[in-house]
PDB file of C-alpha atoms in Angstrom:
ATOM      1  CA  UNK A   1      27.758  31.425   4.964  1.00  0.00           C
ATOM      2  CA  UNK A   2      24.749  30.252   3.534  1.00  0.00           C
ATOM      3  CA  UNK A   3      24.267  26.866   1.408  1.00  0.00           C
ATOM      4  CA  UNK A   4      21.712  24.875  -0.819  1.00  0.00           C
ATOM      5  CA  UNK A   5      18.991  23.269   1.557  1.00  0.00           C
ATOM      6  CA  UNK A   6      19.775  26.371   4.332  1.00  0.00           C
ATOM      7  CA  UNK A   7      16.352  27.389   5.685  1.00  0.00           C
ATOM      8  CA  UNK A   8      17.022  31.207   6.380  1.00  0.00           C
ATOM      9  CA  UNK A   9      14.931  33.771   7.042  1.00  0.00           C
ATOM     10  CA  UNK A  10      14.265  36.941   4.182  1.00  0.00           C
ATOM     11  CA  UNK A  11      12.793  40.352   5.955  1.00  0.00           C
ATOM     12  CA  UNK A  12       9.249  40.639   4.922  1.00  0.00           C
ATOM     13  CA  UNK A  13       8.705  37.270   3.126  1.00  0.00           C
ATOM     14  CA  UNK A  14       9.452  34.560   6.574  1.00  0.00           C
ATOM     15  CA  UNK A  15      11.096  31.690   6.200  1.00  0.00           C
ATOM     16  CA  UNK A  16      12.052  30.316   3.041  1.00  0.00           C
ATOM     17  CA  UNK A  17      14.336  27.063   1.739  1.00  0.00           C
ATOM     18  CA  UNK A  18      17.481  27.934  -0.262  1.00  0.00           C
ATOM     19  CA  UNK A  19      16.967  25.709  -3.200  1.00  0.00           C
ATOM     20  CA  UNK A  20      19.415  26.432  -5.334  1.00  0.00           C
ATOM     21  CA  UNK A  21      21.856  29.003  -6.847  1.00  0.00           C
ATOM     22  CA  UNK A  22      22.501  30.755 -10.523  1.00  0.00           C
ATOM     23  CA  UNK A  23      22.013  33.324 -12.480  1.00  0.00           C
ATOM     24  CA  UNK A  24      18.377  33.548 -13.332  1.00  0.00           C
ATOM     25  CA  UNK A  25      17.169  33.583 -16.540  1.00  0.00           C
ATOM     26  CA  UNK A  26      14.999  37.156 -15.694  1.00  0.00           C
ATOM     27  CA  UNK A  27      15.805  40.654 -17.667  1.00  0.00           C
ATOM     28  CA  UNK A  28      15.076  42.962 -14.503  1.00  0.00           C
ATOM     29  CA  UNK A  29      18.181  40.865 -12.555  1.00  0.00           C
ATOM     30  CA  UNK A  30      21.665  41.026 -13.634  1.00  0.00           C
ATOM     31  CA  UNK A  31      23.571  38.360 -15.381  1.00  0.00           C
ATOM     32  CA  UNK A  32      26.524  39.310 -14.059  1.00  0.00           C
ATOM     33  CA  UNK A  33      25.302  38.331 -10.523  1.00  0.00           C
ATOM     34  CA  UNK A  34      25.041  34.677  -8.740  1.00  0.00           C
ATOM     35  CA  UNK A  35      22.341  34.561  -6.321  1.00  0.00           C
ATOM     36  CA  UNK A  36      20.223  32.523  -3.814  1.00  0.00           C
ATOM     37  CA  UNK A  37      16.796  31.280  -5.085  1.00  0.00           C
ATOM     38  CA  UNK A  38      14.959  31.047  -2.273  1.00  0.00           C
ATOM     39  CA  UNK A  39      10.940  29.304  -1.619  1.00  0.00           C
ATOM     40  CA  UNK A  40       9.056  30.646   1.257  1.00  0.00           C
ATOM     41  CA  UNK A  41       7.785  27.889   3.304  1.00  0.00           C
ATOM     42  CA  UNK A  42       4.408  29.258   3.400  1.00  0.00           C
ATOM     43  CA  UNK A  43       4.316  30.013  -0.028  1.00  0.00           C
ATOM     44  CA  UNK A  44       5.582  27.051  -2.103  1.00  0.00           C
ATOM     45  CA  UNK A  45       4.920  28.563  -5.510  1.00  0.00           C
ATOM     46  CA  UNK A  46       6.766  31.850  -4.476  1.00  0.00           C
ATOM     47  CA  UNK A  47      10.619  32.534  -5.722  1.00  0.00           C
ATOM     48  CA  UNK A  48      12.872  35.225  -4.065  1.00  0.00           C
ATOM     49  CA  UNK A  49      16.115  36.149  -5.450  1.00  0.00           C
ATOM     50  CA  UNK A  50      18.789  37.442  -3.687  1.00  0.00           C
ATOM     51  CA  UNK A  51      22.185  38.145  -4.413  1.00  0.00           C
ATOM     52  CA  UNK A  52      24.559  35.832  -3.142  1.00  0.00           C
ATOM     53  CA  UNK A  53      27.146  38.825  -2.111  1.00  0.00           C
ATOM     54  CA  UNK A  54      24.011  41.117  -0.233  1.00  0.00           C
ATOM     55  CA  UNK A  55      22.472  37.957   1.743  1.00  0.00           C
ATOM     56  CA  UNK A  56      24.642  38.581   4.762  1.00  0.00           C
ATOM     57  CA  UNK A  57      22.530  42.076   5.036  1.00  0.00           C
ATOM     58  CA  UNK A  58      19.299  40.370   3.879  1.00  0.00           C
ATOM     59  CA  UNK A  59      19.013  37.087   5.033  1.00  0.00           C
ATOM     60  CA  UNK A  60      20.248  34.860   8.241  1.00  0.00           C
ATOM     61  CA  UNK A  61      19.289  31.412   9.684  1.00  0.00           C
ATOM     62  CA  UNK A  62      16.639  30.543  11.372  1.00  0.00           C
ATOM     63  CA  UNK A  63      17.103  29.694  15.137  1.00  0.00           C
ATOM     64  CA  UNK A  64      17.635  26.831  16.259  1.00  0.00           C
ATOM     65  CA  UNK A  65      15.479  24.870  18.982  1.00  0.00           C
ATOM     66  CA  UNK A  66      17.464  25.774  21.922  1.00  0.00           C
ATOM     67  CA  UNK A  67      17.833  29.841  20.838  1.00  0.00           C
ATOM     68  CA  UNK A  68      13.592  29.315  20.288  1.00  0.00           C
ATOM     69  CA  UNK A  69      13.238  27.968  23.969  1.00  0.00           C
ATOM     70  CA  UNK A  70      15.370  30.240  25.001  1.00  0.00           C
ATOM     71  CA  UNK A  71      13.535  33.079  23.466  1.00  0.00           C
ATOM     72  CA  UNK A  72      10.130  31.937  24.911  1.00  0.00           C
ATOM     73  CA  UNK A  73      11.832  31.436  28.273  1.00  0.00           C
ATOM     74  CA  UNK A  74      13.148  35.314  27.763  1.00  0.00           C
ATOM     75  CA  UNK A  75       9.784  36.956  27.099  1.00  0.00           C
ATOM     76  CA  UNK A  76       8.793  38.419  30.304  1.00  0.00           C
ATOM     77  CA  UNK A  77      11.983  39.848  30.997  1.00  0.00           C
ATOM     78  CA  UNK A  78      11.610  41.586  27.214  1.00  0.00           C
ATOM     79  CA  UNK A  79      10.716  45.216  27.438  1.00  0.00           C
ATOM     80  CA  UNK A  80       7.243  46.715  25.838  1.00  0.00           C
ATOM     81  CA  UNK A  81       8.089  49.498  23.531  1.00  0.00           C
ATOM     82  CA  UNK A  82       6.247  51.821  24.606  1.00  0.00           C
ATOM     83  CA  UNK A  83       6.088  54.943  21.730  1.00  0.00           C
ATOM     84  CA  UNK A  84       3.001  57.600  22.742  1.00  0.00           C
ATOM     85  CA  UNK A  85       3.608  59.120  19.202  1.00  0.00           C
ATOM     86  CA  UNK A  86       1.650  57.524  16.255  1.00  0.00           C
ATOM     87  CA  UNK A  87       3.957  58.051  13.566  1.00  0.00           C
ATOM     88  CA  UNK A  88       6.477  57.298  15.433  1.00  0.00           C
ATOM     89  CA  UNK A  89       5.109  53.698  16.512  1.00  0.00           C
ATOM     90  CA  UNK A  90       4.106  53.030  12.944  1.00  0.00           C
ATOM     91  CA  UNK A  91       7.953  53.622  12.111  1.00  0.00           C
ATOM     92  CA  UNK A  92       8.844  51.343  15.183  1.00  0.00           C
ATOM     93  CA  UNK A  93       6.618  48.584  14.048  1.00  0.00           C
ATOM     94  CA  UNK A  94       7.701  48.154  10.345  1.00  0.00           C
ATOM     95  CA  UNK A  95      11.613  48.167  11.820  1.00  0.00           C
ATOM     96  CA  UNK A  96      10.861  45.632  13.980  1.00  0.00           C
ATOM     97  CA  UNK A  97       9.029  43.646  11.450  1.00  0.00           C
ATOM     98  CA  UNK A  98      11.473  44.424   9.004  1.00  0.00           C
ATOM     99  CA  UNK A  99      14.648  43.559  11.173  1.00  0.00           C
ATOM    100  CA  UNK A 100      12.798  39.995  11.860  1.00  0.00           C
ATOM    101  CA  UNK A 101      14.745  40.584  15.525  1.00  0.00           C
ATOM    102  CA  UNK A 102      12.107  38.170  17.509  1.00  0.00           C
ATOM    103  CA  UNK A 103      12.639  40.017  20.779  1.00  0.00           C
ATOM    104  CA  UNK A 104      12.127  43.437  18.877  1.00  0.00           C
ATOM    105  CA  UNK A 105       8.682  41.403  17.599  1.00  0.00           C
ATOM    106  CA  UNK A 106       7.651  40.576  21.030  1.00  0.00           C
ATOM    107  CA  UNK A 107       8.003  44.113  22.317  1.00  0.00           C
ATOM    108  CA  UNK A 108       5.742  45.445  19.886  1.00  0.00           C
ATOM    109  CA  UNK A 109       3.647  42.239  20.519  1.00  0.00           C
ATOM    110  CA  UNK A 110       3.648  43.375  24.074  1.00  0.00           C
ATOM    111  CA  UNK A 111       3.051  47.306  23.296  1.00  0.00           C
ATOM    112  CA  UNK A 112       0.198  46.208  20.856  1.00  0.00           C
ATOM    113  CA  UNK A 113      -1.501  44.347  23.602  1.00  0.00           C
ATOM    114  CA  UNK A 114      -1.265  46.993  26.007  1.00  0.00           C
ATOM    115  CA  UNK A 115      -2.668  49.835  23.786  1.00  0.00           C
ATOM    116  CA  UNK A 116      -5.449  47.456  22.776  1.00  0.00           C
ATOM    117  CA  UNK A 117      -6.473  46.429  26.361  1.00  0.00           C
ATOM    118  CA  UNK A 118      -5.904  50.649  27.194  1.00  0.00           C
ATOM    119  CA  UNK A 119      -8.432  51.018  24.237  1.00  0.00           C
ATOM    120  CA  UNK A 120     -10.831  48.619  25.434  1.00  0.00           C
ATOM    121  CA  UNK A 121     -11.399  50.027  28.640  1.00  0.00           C
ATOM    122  CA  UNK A 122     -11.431  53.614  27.152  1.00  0.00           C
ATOM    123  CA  UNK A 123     -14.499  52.647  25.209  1.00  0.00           C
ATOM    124  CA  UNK A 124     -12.427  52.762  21.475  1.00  0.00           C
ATOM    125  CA  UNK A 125     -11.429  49.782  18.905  1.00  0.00           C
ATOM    126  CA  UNK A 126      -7.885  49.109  18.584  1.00  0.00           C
ATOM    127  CA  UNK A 127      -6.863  50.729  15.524  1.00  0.00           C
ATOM    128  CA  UNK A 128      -6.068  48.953  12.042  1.00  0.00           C
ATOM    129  CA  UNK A 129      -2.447  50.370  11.800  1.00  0.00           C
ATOM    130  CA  UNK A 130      -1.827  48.458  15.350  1.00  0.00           C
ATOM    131  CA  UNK A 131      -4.273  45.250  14.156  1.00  0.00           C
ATOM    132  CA  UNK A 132      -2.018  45.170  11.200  1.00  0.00           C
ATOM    133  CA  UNK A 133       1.354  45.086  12.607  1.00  0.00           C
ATOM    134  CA  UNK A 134       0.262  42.777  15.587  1.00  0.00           C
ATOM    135  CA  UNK A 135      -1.139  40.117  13.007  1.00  0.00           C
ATOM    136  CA  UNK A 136       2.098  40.601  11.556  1.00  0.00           C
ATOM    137  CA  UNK A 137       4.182  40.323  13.863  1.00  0.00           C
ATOM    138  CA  UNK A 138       2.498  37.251  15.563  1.00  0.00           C
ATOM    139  CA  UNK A 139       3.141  35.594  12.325  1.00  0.00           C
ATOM    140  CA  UNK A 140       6.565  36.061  11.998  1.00  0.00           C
ATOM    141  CA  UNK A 141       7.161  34.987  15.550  1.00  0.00           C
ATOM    142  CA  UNK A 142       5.110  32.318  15.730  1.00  0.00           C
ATOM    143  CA  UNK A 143       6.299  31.046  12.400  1.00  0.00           C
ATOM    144  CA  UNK A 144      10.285  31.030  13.440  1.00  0.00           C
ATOM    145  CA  UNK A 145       9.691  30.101  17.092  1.00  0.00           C
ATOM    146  CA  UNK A 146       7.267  27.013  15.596  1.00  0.00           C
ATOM    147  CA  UNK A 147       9.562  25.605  12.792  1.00  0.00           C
ATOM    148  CA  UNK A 148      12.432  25.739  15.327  1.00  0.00           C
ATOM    149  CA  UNK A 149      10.665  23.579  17.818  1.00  0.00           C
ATOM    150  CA  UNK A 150       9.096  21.129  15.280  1.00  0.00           C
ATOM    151  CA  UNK A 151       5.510  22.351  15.979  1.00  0.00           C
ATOM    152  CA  UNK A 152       2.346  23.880  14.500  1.00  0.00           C
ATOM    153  CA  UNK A 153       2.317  27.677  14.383  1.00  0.00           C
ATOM    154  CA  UNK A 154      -1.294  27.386  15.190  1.00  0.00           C
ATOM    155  CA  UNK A 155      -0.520  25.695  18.485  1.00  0.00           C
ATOM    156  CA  UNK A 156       2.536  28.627  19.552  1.00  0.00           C
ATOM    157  CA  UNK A 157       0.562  31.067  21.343  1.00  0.00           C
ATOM    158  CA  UNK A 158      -1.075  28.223  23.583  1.00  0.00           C
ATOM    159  CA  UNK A 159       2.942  26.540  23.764  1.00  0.00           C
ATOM    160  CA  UNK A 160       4.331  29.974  25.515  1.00  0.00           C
ATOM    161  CA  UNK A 161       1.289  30.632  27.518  1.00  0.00           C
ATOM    162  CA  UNK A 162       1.974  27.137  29.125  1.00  0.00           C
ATOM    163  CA  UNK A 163       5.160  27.349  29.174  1.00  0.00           C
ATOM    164  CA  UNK A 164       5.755  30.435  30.748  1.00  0.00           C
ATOM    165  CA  UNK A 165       3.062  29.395  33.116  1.00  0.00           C
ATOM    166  CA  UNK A 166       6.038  26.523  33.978  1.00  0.00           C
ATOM    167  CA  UNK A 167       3.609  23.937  32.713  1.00  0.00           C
ATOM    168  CA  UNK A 168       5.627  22.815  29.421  1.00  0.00           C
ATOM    169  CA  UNK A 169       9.001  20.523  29.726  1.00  0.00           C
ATOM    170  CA  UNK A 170      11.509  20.472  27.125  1.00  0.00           C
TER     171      UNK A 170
END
């Protein structure tokens, strides 16, 4: 499933580089286990473990450059999930971010930028639980969508504005 060199991505850490496999040397992780040391690509000095039999449920590969177009082409047509309850859109926006789903990222994107611009022209800030996730979840989707296409993260929101705007060709 997954291999040395495999960029994947790990729920709550990004993307990361499987560089190798063993048994680490560590006493909180079992000897008995093989797993996947990974490196997040944003944080070179970082190392994840994960074992090799639970990285179906934890990890999966990043998308490729077609699946990324396709996604940017797709985000119109993705719904805004729209949750009135706070606690309940709290618990919506760490599953999203935690499912690293990039369409479940870009409808709280969406939601987050509605309740914001709602805010605004009530008079109010947005609030930090909402700043929080959106930051978050502009990262992670900007991140993916970025190393798929062989660009700059800084330069994705700019990339879908134009391109959804029919100004970008493949």
């Amino acid at each position: 499933m997954f291999e040395i060199g495999d960029y994947v991505v790990k729920a709550n850490s990004g993307i990361c580089k499987i560089e190798e496999m063993g048994r680490p040397d560590i006493p909180s992780i079992s000897k008995d286990k093989l797993y996947f040391i990974l490196v997040p690509i944003e944080e070179a000095k970082t190392k994840l473990y994960v074992s090799v039999d639970k990285a179906g449920d934890s990890l999966r590969k990043v998308i490729t450059e077609d699946e990324a177009w396709e996604i940017i082409n797709d985000i119109p047509a993705v719904e805004e999930a729209w949750i009135a309850d706070d606690r309940q859109r709290e618990q919506k926006y760490k599953a999203a971010i935690q499912s690293g789903d990039l369409k479940e990222l870009i409808s709280i994107i969406k939601n987050m930028y509605s309740r914001r611009q709602q805010r605004i022209a009530a008079g109010k800030k947005s609030t930090s639980v909402d700043e929080h996730f959106f930051k978050l979840a502009e990262n992670y989707l900007y991140t993916e969508l970025a190393f798929a296409i062989g660009e700059k993260k800084e330069n994705m929101k700019d990339i879908i504005i134009k391109k959804l705007d029919g100004l970008v060709v493949e």
